[in-house]
Coordinates of N, CA and C in Angstrom, one line a residue:
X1150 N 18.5 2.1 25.9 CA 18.4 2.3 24.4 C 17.1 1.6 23.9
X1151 N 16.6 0.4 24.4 CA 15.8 -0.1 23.8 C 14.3 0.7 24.2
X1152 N 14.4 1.4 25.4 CA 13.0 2.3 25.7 C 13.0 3.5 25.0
X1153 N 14.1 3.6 24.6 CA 14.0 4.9 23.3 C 13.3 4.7 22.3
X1154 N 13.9 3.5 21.5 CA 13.5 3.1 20.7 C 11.8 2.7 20.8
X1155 N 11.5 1.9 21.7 CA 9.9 1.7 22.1 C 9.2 3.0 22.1
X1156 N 9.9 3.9 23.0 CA 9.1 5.5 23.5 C 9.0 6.0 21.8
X1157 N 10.0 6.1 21.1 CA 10.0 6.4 19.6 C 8.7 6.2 18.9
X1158 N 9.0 4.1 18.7 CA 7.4 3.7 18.3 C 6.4 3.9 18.7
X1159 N 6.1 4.5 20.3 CA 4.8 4.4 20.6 C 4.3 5.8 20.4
X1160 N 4.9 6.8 20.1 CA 4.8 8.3 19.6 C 4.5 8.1 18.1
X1161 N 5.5 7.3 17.0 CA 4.7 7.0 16.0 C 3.6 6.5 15.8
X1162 N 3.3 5.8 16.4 CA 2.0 5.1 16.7 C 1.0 6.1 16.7
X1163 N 1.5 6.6 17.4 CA 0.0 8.2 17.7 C 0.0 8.9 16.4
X1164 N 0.9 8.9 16.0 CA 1.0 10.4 15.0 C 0.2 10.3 13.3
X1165 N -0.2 11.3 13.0 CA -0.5 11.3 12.2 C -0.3 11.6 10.9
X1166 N -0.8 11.3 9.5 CA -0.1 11.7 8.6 C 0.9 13.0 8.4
X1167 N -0.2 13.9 8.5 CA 0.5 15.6 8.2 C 2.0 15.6 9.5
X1168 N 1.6 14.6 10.1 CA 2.9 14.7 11.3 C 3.9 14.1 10.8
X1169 N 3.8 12.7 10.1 CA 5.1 12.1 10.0 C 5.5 12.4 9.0
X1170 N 4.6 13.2 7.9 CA 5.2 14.0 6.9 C 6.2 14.5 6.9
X1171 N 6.0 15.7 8.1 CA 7.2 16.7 8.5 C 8.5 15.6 8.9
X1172 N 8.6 14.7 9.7 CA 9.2 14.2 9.8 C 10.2 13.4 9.1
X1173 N 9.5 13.3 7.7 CA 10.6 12.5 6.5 C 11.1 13.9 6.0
X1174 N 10.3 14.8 5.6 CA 10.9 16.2 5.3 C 12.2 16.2 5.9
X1175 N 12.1 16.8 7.5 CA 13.0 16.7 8.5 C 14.2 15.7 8.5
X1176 N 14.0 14.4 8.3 CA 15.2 13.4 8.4 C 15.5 13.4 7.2
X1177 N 14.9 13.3 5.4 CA 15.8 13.6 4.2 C 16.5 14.7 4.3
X1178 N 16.4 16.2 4.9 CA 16.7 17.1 4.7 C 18.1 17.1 5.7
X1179 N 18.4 16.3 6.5 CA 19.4 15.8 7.4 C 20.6 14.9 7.1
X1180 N 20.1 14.6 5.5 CA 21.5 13.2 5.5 C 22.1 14.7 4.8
X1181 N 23.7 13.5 5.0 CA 24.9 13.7 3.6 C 24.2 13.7 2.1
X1182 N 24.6 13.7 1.2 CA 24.6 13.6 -0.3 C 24.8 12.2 -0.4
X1183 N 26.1 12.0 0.0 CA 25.8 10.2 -0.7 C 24.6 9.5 0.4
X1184 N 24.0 9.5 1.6 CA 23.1 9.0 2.0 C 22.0 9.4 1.3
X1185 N 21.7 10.7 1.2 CA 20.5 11.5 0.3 C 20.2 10.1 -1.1
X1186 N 21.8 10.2 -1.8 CA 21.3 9.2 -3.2 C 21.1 8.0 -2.7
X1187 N 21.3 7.3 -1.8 CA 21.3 6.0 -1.0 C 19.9 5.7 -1.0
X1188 N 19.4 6.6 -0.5 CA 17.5 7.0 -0.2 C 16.9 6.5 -1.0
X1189 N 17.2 7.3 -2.2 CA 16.5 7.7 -3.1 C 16.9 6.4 -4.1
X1190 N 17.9 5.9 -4.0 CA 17.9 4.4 -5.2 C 17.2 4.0 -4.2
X1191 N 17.6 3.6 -3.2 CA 16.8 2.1 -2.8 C 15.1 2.5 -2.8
X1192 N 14.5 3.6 -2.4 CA 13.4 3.6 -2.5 C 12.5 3.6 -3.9
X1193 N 13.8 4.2 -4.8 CA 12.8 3.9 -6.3 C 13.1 2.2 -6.5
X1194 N 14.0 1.6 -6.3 CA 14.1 0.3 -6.6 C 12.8 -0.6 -6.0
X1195 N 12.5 -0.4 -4.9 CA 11.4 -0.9 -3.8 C 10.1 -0.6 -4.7
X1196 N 9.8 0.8 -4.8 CA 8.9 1.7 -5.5 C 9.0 1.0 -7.1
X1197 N 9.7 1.2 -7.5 CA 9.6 0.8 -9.2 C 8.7 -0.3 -9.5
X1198 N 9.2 -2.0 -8.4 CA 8.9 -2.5 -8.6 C 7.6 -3.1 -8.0
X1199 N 7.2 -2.2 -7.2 CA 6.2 -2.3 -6.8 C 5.1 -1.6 -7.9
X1200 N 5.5 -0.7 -8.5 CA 4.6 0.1 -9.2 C 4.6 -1.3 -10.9
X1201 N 5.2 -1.8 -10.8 CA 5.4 -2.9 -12.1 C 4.4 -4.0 -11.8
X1202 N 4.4 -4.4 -10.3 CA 3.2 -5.2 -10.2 C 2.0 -4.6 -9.8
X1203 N 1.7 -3.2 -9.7 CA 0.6 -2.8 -9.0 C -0.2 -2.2 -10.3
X1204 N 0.2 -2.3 -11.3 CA -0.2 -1.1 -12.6 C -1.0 -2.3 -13.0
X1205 N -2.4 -1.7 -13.3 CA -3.5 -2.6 -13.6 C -3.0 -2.3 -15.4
X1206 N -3.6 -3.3 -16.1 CA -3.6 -3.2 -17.5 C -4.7 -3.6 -18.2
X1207 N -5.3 -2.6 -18.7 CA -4.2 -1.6 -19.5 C -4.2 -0.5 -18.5
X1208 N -2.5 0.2 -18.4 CA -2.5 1.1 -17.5 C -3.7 2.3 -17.5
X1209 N -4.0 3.2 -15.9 CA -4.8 4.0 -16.5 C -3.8 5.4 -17.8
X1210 N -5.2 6.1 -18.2 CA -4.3 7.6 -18.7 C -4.2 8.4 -17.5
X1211 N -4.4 8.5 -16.4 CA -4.6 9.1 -15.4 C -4.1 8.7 -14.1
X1212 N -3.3 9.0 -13.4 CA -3.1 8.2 -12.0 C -3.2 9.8 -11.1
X1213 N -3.7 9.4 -10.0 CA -3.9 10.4 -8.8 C -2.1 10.6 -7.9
X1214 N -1.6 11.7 -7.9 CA -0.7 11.9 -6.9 C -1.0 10.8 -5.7
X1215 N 0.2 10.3 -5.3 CA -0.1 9.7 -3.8 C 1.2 10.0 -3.0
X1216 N 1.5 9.9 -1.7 CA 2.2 10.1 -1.1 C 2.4 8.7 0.4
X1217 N 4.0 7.6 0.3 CA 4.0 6.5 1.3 C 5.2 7.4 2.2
X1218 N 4.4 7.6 3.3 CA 6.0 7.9 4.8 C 6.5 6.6 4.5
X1219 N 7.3 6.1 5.4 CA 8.3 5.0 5.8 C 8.6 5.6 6.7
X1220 N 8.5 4.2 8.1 CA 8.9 4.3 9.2 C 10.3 3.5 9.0
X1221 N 11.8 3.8 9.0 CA 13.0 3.0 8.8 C 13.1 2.8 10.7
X1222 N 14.2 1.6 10.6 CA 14.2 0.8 11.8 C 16.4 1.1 11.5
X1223 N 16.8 0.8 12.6 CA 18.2 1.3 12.0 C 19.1 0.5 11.4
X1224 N 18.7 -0.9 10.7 CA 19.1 -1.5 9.7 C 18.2 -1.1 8.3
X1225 N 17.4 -0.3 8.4 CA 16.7 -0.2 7.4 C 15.5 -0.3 6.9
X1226 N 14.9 -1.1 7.8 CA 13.9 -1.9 7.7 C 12.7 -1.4 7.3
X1227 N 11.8 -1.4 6.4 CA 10.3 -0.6 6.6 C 9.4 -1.0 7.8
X1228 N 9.4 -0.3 8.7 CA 8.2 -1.3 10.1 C 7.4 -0.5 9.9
X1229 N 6.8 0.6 9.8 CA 5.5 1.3 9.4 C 5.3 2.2 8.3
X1230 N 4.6 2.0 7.7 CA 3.8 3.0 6.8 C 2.7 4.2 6.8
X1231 N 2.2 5.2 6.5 CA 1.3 5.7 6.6 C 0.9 6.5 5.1
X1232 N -0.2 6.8 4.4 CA -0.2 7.0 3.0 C -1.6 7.9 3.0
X1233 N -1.3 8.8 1.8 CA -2.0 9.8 1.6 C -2.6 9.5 0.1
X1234 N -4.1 8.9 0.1 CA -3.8 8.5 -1.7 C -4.6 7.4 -1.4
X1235 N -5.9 7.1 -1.7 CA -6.5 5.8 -1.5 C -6.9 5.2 -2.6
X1236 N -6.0 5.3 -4.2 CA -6.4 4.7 -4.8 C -5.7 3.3 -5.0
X1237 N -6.6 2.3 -5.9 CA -5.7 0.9 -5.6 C -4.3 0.8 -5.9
X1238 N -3.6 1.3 -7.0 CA -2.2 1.7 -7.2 C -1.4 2.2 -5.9
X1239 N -2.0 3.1 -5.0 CA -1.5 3.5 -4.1 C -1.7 3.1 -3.0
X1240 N -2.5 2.2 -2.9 CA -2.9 0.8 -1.5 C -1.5 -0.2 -2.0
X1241 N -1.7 -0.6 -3.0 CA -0.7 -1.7 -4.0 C 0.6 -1.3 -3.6
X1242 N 0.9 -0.1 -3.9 CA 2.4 0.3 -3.4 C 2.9 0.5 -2.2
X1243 N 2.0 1.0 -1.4 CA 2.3 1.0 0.2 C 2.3 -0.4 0.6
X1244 N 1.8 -1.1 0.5 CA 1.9 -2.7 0.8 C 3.4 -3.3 0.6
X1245 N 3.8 -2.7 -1.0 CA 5.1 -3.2 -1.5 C 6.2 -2.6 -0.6
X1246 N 5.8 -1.8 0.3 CA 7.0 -1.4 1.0 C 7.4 -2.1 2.2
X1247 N 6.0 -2.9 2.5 CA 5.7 -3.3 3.9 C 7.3 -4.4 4.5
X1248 N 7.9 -4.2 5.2 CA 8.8 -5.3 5.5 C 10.3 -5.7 4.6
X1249 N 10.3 -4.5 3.5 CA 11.5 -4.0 2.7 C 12.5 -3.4 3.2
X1250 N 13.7 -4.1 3.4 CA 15.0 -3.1 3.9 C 15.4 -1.9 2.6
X1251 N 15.9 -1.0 3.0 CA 15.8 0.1 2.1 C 17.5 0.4 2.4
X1252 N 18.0 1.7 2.7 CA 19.1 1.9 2.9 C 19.4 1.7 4.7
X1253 N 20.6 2.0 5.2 CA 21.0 1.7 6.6 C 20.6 3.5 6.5
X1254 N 20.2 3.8 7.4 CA 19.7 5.3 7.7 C 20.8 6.0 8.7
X1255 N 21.2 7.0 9.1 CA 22.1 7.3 10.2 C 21.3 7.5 11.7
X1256 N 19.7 7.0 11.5 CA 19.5 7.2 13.4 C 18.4 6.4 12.9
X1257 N 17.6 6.1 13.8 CA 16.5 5.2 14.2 C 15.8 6.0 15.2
X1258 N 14.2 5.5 15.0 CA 13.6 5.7 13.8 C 13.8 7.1 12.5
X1259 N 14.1 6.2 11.7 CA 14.2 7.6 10.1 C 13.0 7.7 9.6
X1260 N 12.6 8.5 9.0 CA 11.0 8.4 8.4 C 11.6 9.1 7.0
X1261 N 11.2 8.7 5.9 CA 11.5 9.1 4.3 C 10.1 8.9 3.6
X1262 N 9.7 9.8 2.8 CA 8.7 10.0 1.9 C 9.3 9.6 0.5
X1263 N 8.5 8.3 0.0 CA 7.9 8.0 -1.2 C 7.1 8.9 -2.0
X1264 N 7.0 9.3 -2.8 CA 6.4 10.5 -3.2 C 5.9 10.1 -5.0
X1265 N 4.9 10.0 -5.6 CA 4.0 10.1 -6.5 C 3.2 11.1 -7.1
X1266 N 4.2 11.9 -8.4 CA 3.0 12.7 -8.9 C 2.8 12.6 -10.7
X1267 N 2.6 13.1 -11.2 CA 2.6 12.9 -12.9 C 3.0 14.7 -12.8
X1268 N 3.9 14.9 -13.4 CA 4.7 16.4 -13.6 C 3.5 16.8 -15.4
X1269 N 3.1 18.1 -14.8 CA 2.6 19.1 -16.1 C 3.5 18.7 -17.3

């Protein structure tokens, strides 16, 4: 079990964004409903308050879409990141995820997208 899990990380390791994209796609698109809402509180709770300390002031009028993978560990854990979005709000927030337990996931490694846009 534990070479799985290493063989796991050392393939994340390699991969790259547009890859582990597919991969949070792929594992959100995989839970239950109550794990689905499980996701999604704990990562806006993580996210919220990261975006509360990362918001320079005065906020901009403007913020850029960004996009944080999460690598989950099978208590939950955030052990990697990878992010699409290099502005400092979105450096600021991928940071805030760094070493954050989130929900208990149903496999290891789980990968879930954080996701950032301002809607029309």
């Amino acid at each position: 079990m534990l070479w799985m899990v290493m063989m796991a990380q050392a393939v994340a390791g390699d991969a790259g964004y547009p890859q582990v994209h597919a991969w949070a796609q792929r594992d959100e698109a995989s839970l239950e409903p109550a794990a689905y809402t499980a996701m999604v509180d704990s990562m806006s709770e993580v996210g919220g308050a990261a975006f509360t300390r990362c918001m320079p002031t005065p906020a901009p009028q403007t913020l850029a879409a960004f996009t944080v993978v999460l690598q989950l560990d099978a208590q939950g854990r955030v052990v990697r990141t990878w992010r699409e979005g290099e502005e400092a709000v979105a450096r600021c927030v991928d940071a805030g995820f760094a070493g954050k337990t989130l929900f208990v996931p149903p496999k290891a490694p789980f990968y879930a997208a954080f996701e950032f846009q301002v809607e029309p």
